[in-house]
mmCIF file of C-alpha atoms in Angstrom:
data_model
loop_
_atom_site.group_PDB
_atom_site.id
_atom_site.type_symbol
_atom_site.label_atom_id
_atom_site.label_comp_id
_atom_site.label_asym_id
_atom_site.label_seq_id
_atom_site.Cartn_x
_atom_site.Cartn_y
_atom_site.Cartn_z
ATOM 1 C CA MET A 1 137.810 114.107 118.588
ATOM 2 C CA SER A 2 139.029 110.574 118.038
ATOM 3 C CA GLU A 3 140.222 110.150 121.640
ATOM 4 C CA PHE A 4 136.673 109.100 122.580
ATOM 5 C CA ALA A 5 136.733 106.258 120.053
ATOM 6 C CA GLY A 6 138.131 103.693 122.493
ATOM 7 C CA GLU A 7 136.927 104.593 125.961
ATOM 8 C CA LEU A 8 133.527 106.026 125.094
ATOM 9 C CA SER A 9 132.520 103.986 122.101
ATOM 10 C CA PRO A 10 129.605 104.238 121.921
ATOM 11 C CA PRO A 11 128.975 107.294 124.122
ATOM 12 C CA PHE A 12 125.279 106.400 124.279
ATOM 13 C CA GLU A 13 123.044 103.588 123.026
ATOM 14 C CA ILE A 14 119.525 103.339 121.701
ATOM 15 C CA VAL A 15 117.891 99.930 121.881
ATOM 16 C CA GLU A 16 114.811 99.786 119.683
ATOM 17 C CA PRO A 17 112.380 96.867 119.602
ATOM 18 C CA GLN A 18 111.649 95.214 116.271
ATOM 19 C CA ALA A 19 108.095 96.509 116.561
ATOM 20 C CA TRP A 20 107.084 99.434 118.753
ATOM 21 C CA ARG A 21 104.246 98.478 121.057
ATOM 22 C CA ALA A 22 103.499 102.091 121.959
ATOM 23 C CA PRO A 23 105.182 105.506 121.564
ATOM 24 C CA ILE A 24 106.872 105.318 124.964
ATOM 25 C CA ILE A 25 110.618 105.953 125.275
ATOM 26 C CA PHE A 26 112.499 105.052 128.449
ATOM 27 C CA ASN A 27 115.562 107.248 128.923
ATOM 28 C CA SER A 28 118.452 106.882 131.389
ATOM 29 C CA PRO A 29 120.741 109.917 131.032
ATOM 30 C CA HIS A 30 122.657 109.650 134.324
ATOM 31 C CA SER A 31 123.614 105.977 134.722
ATOM 32 C CA GLY A 32 126.830 106.206 132.683
ATOM 33 C CA SER A 33 129.852 104.670 134.395
ATOM 34 C CA VAL A 34 132.667 104.781 131.799
ATOM 35 C CA TYR A 35 135.200 107.308 133.123
ATOM 36 C CA PRO A 36 137.794 108.552 130.606
ATOM 37 C CA ALA A 37 141.384 108.252 131.845
ATOM 38 C CA GLU A 38 142.103 111.942 131.288
ATOM 39 C CA PHE A 39 139.078 112.825 133.419
ATOM 40 C CA LEU A 40 140.278 110.660 136.290
ATOM 41 C CA GLU A 41 143.748 112.195 136.025
ATOM 42 C CA ALA A 42 142.315 115.722 136.202
ATOM 43 C CA SER A 43 140.087 114.936 139.179
ATOM 44 C CA ARG A 44 141.088 115.793 142.733
ATOM 45 C CA ILE A 45 138.764 113.108 144.097
ATOM 46 C CA ASP A 46 138.817 109.356 143.595
ATOM 47 C CA LEU A 47 136.538 107.231 141.441
ATOM 48 C CA THR A 48 134.381 106.181 144.398
ATOM 49 C CA SER A 49 133.602 109.829 145.125
ATOM 50 C CA LEU A 50 132.940 110.619 141.469
ATOM 51 C CA ARG A 51 130.457 107.776 141.268
ATOM 52 C CA ARG A 52 128.245 109.351 143.932
ATOM 53 C CA SER A 53 126.672 111.393 141.147
ATOM 54 C CA GLU A 54 125.672 108.300 139.160
ATOM 55 C CA ASP A 55 122.158 106.967 138.900
ATOM 56 C CA SER A 56 123.767 103.585 139.357
ATOM 57 C CA PHE A 57 122.123 100.628 137.583
ATOM 58 C CA MET A 58 119.121 102.634 136.392
ATOM 59 C CA ASP A 59 119.869 101.567 132.816
ATOM 60 C CA GLU A 60 119.761 97.937 133.959
ATOM 61 C CA LEU A 61 116.458 98.410 135.753
ATOM 62 C CA ILE A 62 114.752 99.601 132.567
ATOM 63 C CA ALA A 63 116.624 97.288 130.165
ATOM 64 C CA GLY A 64 113.862 94.677 130.153
ATOM 65 C CA VAL A 65 111.253 96.995 128.676
ATOM 66 C CA SER A 66 112.922 96.773 125.249
ATOM 67 C CA ASP A 67 111.846 93.115 125.067
ATOM 68 C CA ARG A 68 108.271 94.269 125.642
ATOM 69 C CA GLY A 69 108.180 96.654 122.693
ATOM 70 C CA PHE A 70 109.565 99.896 124.113
ATOM 71 C CA PRO A 71 112.792 101.670 123.070
ATOM 72 C CA ILE A 72 115.372 102.602 125.673
ATOM 73 C CA VAL A 73 118.136 105.225 125.596
ATOM 74 C CA ARG A 74 121.144 105.023 127.892
ATOM 75 C CA VAL A 75 124.194 107.239 128.236
ATOM 76 C CA ASN A 76 127.550 105.557 128.889
ATOM 77 C CA PHE A 77 129.645 108.560 129.953
ATOM 78 C CA PRO A 78 129.153 109.837 133.513
ATOM 79 C CA ARG A 79 127.118 112.910 134.330
ATOM 80 C CA SER A 80 130.087 114.276 136.290
ATOM 81 C CA TYR A 81 131.913 114.503 132.942
ATOM 82 C CA VAL A 82 129.074 115.901 130.829
ATOM 83 C CA ASP A 83 125.512 116.282 132.056
ATOM 84 C CA VAL A 84 123.008 115.918 129.219
ATOM 85 C CA ASN A 85 120.154 116.896 131.541
ATOM 86 C CA ARG A 86 121.239 120.544 131.379
ATOM 87 C CA GLU A 87 121.034 123.267 128.772
ATOM 88 C CA PRO A 88 123.874 122.818 126.250
ATOM 89 C CA TYR A 89 125.912 125.706 127.650
ATOM 90 C CA GLU A 90 125.181 126.010 131.363
ATOM 91 C CA LEU A 91 128.794 126.752 132.293
ATOM 92 C CA ASP A 92 130.510 128.228 135.331
ATOM 93 C CA PRO A 93 133.177 130.748 134.247
ATOM 94 C CA ARG A 94 135.113 130.090 137.466
ATOM 95 C CA MET A 95 135.907 126.597 136.182
ATOM 96 C CA PHE A 96 137.684 127.546 132.976
ATOM 97 C CA THR A 97 140.660 129.316 131.536
ATOM 98 C CA GLY A 98 139.691 131.304 128.472
ATOM 99 C CA ARG A 99 136.526 133.177 127.581
ATOM 100 C CA LEU A 100 133.196 131.383 127.428
ATOM 101 C CA PRO A 101 130.931 132.039 124.434
ATOM 102 C CA SER A 102 128.627 135.015 124.865
ATOM 103 C CA PHE A 103 125.597 132.727 124.647
ATOM 104 C CA ALA A 104 126.648 130.575 127.611
ATOM 105 C CA ASN A 105 124.213 130.586 130.533
ATOM 106 C CA THR A 106 126.520 131.391 133.440
ATOM 107 C CA ARG A 107 123.897 132.434 135.976
ATOM 108 C CA SER A 108 121.436 129.583 136.276
ATOM 109 C CA MET A 109 120.654 128.070 139.662
ATOM 110 C CA ARG A 110 122.264 124.837 138.508
ATOM 111 C CA VAL A 111 125.501 126.608 137.599
ATOM 112 C CA ALA A 112 125.431 128.388 140.971
ATOM 113 C CA GLY A 113 125.182 124.996 142.645
ATOM 114 C CA GLY A 114 128.131 123.630 140.675
ATOM 115 C CA LEU A 115 125.952 121.322 138.598
ATOM 116 C CA GLY A 116 126.096 122.772 135.097
ATOM 117 C CA THR A 117 126.648 121.026 131.780
ATOM 118 C CA ILE A 118 130.265 120.447 132.830
ATOM 119 C CA PRO A 119 129.783 119.966 136.592
ATOM 120 C CA ARG A 120 132.111 121.599 139.090
ATOM 121 C CA VAL A 121 131.094 119.329 141.982
ATOM 122 C CA VAL A 122 129.701 115.844 142.518
ATOM 123 C CA GLY A 123 126.386 115.228 144.193
ATOM 124 C CA ASP A 124 127.599 115.686 147.763
ATOM 125 C CA GLY A 125 129.341 118.977 146.980
ATOM 126 C CA GLN A 126 132.958 117.847 146.554
ATOM 127 C CA GLU A 127 134.975 119.806 144.000
ATOM 128 C CA ILE A 128 135.918 117.645 141.004
ATOM 129 C CA TYR A 129 138.920 119.306 139.393
ATOM 130 C CA ARG A 130 142.389 120.102 140.692
ATOM 131 C CA GLU A 131 142.870 122.904 138.181
ATOM 132 C CA ARG A 132 140.776 124.980 135.833
ATOM 133 C CA LEU A 133 139.823 123.396 132.520
ATOM 134 C CA ASP A 134 140.569 124.992 129.187
ATOM 135 C CA VAL A 135 137.322 126.373 127.801
ATOM 136 C CA ASP A 136 137.988 124.561 124.520
ATOM 137 C CA GLU A 137 137.854 121.256 126.420
ATOM 138 C CA ALA A 138 134.389 122.071 127.711
ATOM 139 C CA LEU A 139 133.155 123.041 124.245
ATOM 140 C CA ARG A 140 134.691 119.887 122.783
ATOM 141 C CA ARG A 141 132.788 117.651 125.197
ATOM 142 C CA ILE A 142 129.560 119.447 124.339
ATOM 143 C CA GLU A 143 130.129 119.048 120.591
ATOM 144 C CA VAL A 144 131.242 115.406 120.710
ATOM 145 C CA LEU A 145 129.036 113.976 123.462
ATOM 146 C CA TYR A 146 126.175 116.267 124.478
ATOM 147 C CA LYS A 147 124.919 117.371 121.070
ATOM 148 C CA PRO A 148 124.978 113.930 119.364
ATOM 149 C CA TYR A 149 122.962 112.477 122.268
ATOM 150 C CA HIS A 150 120.280 115.138 121.980
ATOM 151 C CA ARG A 151 120.151 114.856 118.190
ATOM 152 C CA ALA A 152 119.595 111.109 118.514
ATOM 153 C CA LEU A 153 116.960 111.523 121.235
ATOM 154 C CA ARG A 154 115.154 114.139 119.169
ATOM 155 C CA ARG A 155 115.141 111.837 116.115
ATOM 156 C CA LEU A 156 113.687 109.007 118.193
ATOM 157 C CA ILE A 157 111.001 111.288 119.633
ATOM 158 C CA ASN A 158 110.111 112.583 116.163
ATOM 159 C CA LYS A 159 109.910 109.034 114.819
ATOM 160 C CA ALA A 160 107.404 108.039 117.492
ATOM 161 C CA HIS A 161 105.468 111.270 117.158
ATOM 162 C CA GLN A 162 105.060 110.878 113.410
ATOM 163 C CA ALA A 163 104.027 107.232 113.695
ATOM 164 C CA PHE A 164 101.600 107.552 116.603
ATOM 165 C CA GLY A 165 100.643 111.228 116.816
ATOM 166 C CA ALA A 166 101.907 111.432 120.386
ATOM 167 C CA VAL A 167 104.928 110.350 122.391
ATOM 168 C CA ILE A 168 105.817 109.816 126.041
ATOM 169 C CA VAL A 169 109.375 110.105 127.332
ATOM 170 C CA VAL A 170 109.877 108.480 130.723
ATOM 171 C CA ASP A 171 113.072 110.050 132.065
ATOM 172 C CA CYS A 172 114.489 107.637 134.628
ATOM 173 C CA HIS A 173 116.732 108.729 137.500
ATOM 174 C CA SER A 174 117.671 107.700 141.002
ATOM 175 C CA MET A 175 118.210 109.801 144.095
ATOM 176 C CA PRO A 176 120.167 109.371 147.328
ATOM 177 C CA SER A 177 117.950 108.089 150.107
ATOM 178 C CA VAL A 178 118.936 111.019 152.330
ATOM 179 C CA GLY A 179 119.178 114.664 151.288
ATOM 180 C CA VAL A 180 122.119 116.954 151.967
ATOM 181 C CA SER A 181 120.048 119.063 154.364
ATOM 182 C CA ARG A 182 119.149 117.577 157.728
ATOM 183 C CA ASP A 183 115.898 119.508 157.576
ATOM 184 C CA GLU A 184 114.707 117.607 154.518
ATOM 185 C CA PRO A 185 112.059 115.014 155.379
ATOM 186 C CA ARG A 186 112.535 111.340 154.606
ATOM 187 C CA ARG A 187 112.452 110.840 150.874
ATOM 188 C CA PRO A 188 109.735 108.645 149.380
ATOM 189 C CA ASP A 189 110.498 105.577 147.278
ATOM 190 C CA VAL A 190 109.544 107.368 144.061
ATOM 191 C CA VAL A 191 109.306 111.051 143.159
ATOM 192 C CA ILE A 192 107.314 111.847 140.015
ATOM 193 C CA GLY A 193 108.297 115.052 138.231
ATOM 194 C CA ASP A 194 106.163 116.813 135.632
ATOM 195 C CA ARG A 195 107.475 120.367 136.050
ATOM 196 C CA TYR A 196 104.431 121.142 138.173
ATOM 197 C CA GLY A 197 101.969 120.004 135.550
ATOM 198 C CA THR A 198 103.595 121.599 132.489
ATOM 199 C CA SER A 199 105.558 118.749 130.849
ATOM 200 C CA CYS A 200 102.779 116.217 130.245
ATOM 201 C CA ALA A 201 99.075 115.532 130.432
ATOM 202 C CA PRO A 202 97.870 115.040 134.039
ATOM 203 C CA LEU A 203 96.801 111.460 133.393
ATOM 204 C CA LEU A 204 100.459 110.382 133.048
ATOM 205 C CA PRO A 205 101.770 111.212 136.532
ATOM 206 C CA ASP A 206 98.423 110.115 137.940
ATOM 207 C CA LEU A 207 98.800 106.723 136.271
ATOM 208 C CA VAL A 208 102.443 106.368 137.377
ATOM 209 C CA GLU A 209 101.448 107.183 140.950
ATOM 210 C CA GLU A 210 98.510 104.776 140.923
ATOM 211 C CA MET A 211 100.595 101.963 139.423
ATOM 212 C CA MET A 212 103.657 102.362 141.634
ATOM 213 C CA SER A 213 101.528 102.820 144.743
ATOM 214 C CA SER A 214 99.722 99.584 143.962
ATOM 215 C CA LEU A 215 103.131 97.886 143.814
ATOM 216 C CA GLY A 216 103.972 99.098 147.311
ATOM 217 C CA TYR A 217 106.044 102.230 146.654
ATOM 218 C CA SER A 218 105.606 105.469 148.581
ATOM 219 C CA ILE A 219 105.173 108.416 146.208
ATOM 220 C CA GLY A 220 106.077 112.097 146.079
ATOM 221 C CA ARG A 221 105.347 114.726 143.450
ATOM 222 C CA ASN A 222 107.831 117.316 142.173
ATOM 223 C CA LYS A 223 109.741 117.655 145.456
ATOM 224 C CA PRO A 224 112.677 117.577 145.722
ATOM 225 C CA TYR A 225 112.852 116.916 141.953
ATOM 226 C CA ALA A 226 110.390 118.386 139.454
ATOM 227 C CA GLY A 227 112.348 117.398 136.344
ATOM 228 C CA GLY A 228 115.437 118.798 134.641
ATOM 229 C CA PHE A 229 116.246 120.076 131.175
ATOM 230 C CA ILE A 230 115.085 116.914 129.383
ATOM 231 C CA THR A 231 111.676 116.941 131.055
ATOM 232 C CA GLU A 232 111.225 120.661 130.423
ATOM 233 C CA HIS A 233 112.729 120.830 126.926
ATOM 234 C CA TYR A 234 110.991 117.833 125.355
ATOM 235 C CA GLY A 235 107.677 118.175 127.157
ATOM 236 C CA ASN A 236 105.126 120.045 125.046
ATOM 237 C CA PRO A 237 101.701 118.563 125.773
ATOM 238 C CA ALA A 238 99.957 120.952 123.375
ATOM 239 C CA SER A 239 101.893 119.257 120.547
ATOM 240 C CA GLY A 240 101.407 115.701 121.818
ATOM 241 C CA LEU A 241 104.906 115.560 123.364
ATOM 242 C CA HIS A 242 104.822 114.353 126.968
ATOM 243 C CA THR A 243 107.680 113.857 129.408
ATOM 244 C CA VAL A 244 107.562 112.589 132.953
ATOM 245 C CA GLN A 245 110.531 112.124 135.259
ATOM 246 C CA ILE A 246 110.815 109.237 137.691
ATOM 247 C CA GLU A 247 113.295 109.489 140.578
ATOM 248 C CA LEU A 248 113.783 106.177 142.371
ATOM 249 C CA ASN A 249 115.163 106.106 145.908
ATOM 250 C CA ARG A 250 118.458 104.217 145.711
ATOM 251 C CA ALA A 251 117.872 102.488 149.035
ATOM 252 C CA VAL A 252 115.003 100.630 147.377
ATOM 253 C CA TYR A 253 117.196 98.720 144.923
ATOM 254 C CA MET A 254 120.851 99.005 145.958
ATOM 255 C CA ASP A 255 123.365 99.195 148.784
ATOM 256 C CA GLU A 256 124.328 102.863 148.542
ATOM 257 C CA ARG A 257 127.518 102.580 150.578
ATOM 258 C CA HIS A 258 129.014 99.677 148.632
ATOM 259 C CA ARG A 259 127.339 100.543 145.306
ATOM 260 C CA GLU A 260 125.969 97.038 144.840
ATOM 261 C CA ARG A 261 122.611 95.752 143.653
ATOM 262 C CA GLY A 262 120.292 95.045 146.551
ATOM 263 C CA PRO A 263 118.003 92.072 147.239
ATOM 264 C CA ARG A 264 115.008 93.814 145.630
ATOM 265 C CA PHE A 265 116.813 94.614 142.378
ATOM 266 C CA ALA A 266 115.097 91.979 140.225
ATOM 267 C CA GLN A 267 111.680 92.866 141.630
ATOM 268 C CA VAL A 268 112.173 96.575 140.937
ATOM 269 C CA ALA A 269 113.176 95.773 137.344
ATOM 270 C CA ALA A 270 110.011 93.682 137.014
ATOM 271 C CA ASP A 271 107.980 96.585 138.419
ATOM 272 C CA PHE A 272 109.312 98.899 135.705
ATOM 273 C CA ALA A 273 108.117 96.386 133.129
ATOM 274 C CA THR A 274 104.709 96.368 134.810
ATOM 275 C CA LEU A 275 104.643 100.166 134.672
ATOM 276 C CA ALA A 276 105.536 100.103 130.968
ATOM 277 C CA ASP A 277 102.666 97.694 130.305
ATOM 278 C CA ALA A 278 100.259 100.004 132.142
ATOM 279 C CA LEU A 279 101.438 103.061 130.205
ATOM 280 C CA ALA A 280 100.948 101.192 126.922
ATOM 281 C CA LYS A 281 97.215 100.952 127.664
ATOM 282 C CA ILE A 282 96.774 104.729 127.610
ATOM 283 C CA PRO A 283 94.460 105.855 124.795
ATOM 284 C CA PHE A 284 97.091 107.719 122.804
ATOM 285 C CA GLY A 285 94.452 109.539 120.788
ATOM 286 C CA ASP A 286 93.781 111.476 124.000
ATOM 287 C CA LEU A 287 97.443 112.562 124.113
ATOM 288 C CA GLY A 288 97.674 114.022 120.629
ATOM 289 C CA PRO A 289 97.899 117.740 119.919
ATOM 290 C CA PHE A 290 95.484 119.414 122.273
ATOM 291 C CA GLN A 291 92.899 121.947 121.266
ATOM 292 C CA ALA A 292 91.306 124.366 123.666
ATOM 293 C CA ALA A 293 88.065 122.950 124.977
ATOM 294 C CA ALA A 294 84.857 124.851 124.175
ATOM 295 C CA GLU A 295 83.446 126.721 127.139
#
């Protein structure tokens, strides 16, 4: 387990403000860009291709909210190595030598697409590995990287929930400006995902849409991204636990081809701070554990 001590130390970071302004956690699970040497050696594609799966710079775009009283969580290892926005054992048996545990989910749509907990492909469909991985390697990554991240995120969520009676997780991602399918329409600047109304109270995506629209962004809802495992797993509005996913079009803030920050980068970062300020004004008493309304 100690081989991660140098390259991936720390594997993820939580930046908490001295005083929480509101129970709002900004999370960036896919912006990690520290690629272990053994991973690069096992890959059949180069680093540039591997990085196509990254939500590049998303952690930087939300970094400023910690100075305004909001905690942030960022993962340092790449999603192509371990994807924390999946179930813990969404694994493709075709990738591994050895027998997967009986409890592994081998038939999810994400596994079928090559995008399980240990991905088989990068975002544009290129195969990652030259050879099959030993199943023990997959389980090791889950134990050493995936599970500690989720334990830490859960502790942070519980801390906010106990202190405020409600909590909002803003799960921050970025998407390619153009989809793989030519039939897909032009993607908006921002796609808000709430698992079709199940992961949070309706006022949250409504507020995000109103705020980002007022700042000049075009908005979509739940298509092509409704939210992944984090949004679904931690969102339980009936218990005062709310998650909303934000997918930002990469063309808005970066040069996708050269993977460089674009001219609007600083403004987009400032807009996230503005969004955080708007979310902090929500009456959190209205987001606590819900009771069925009397008819």
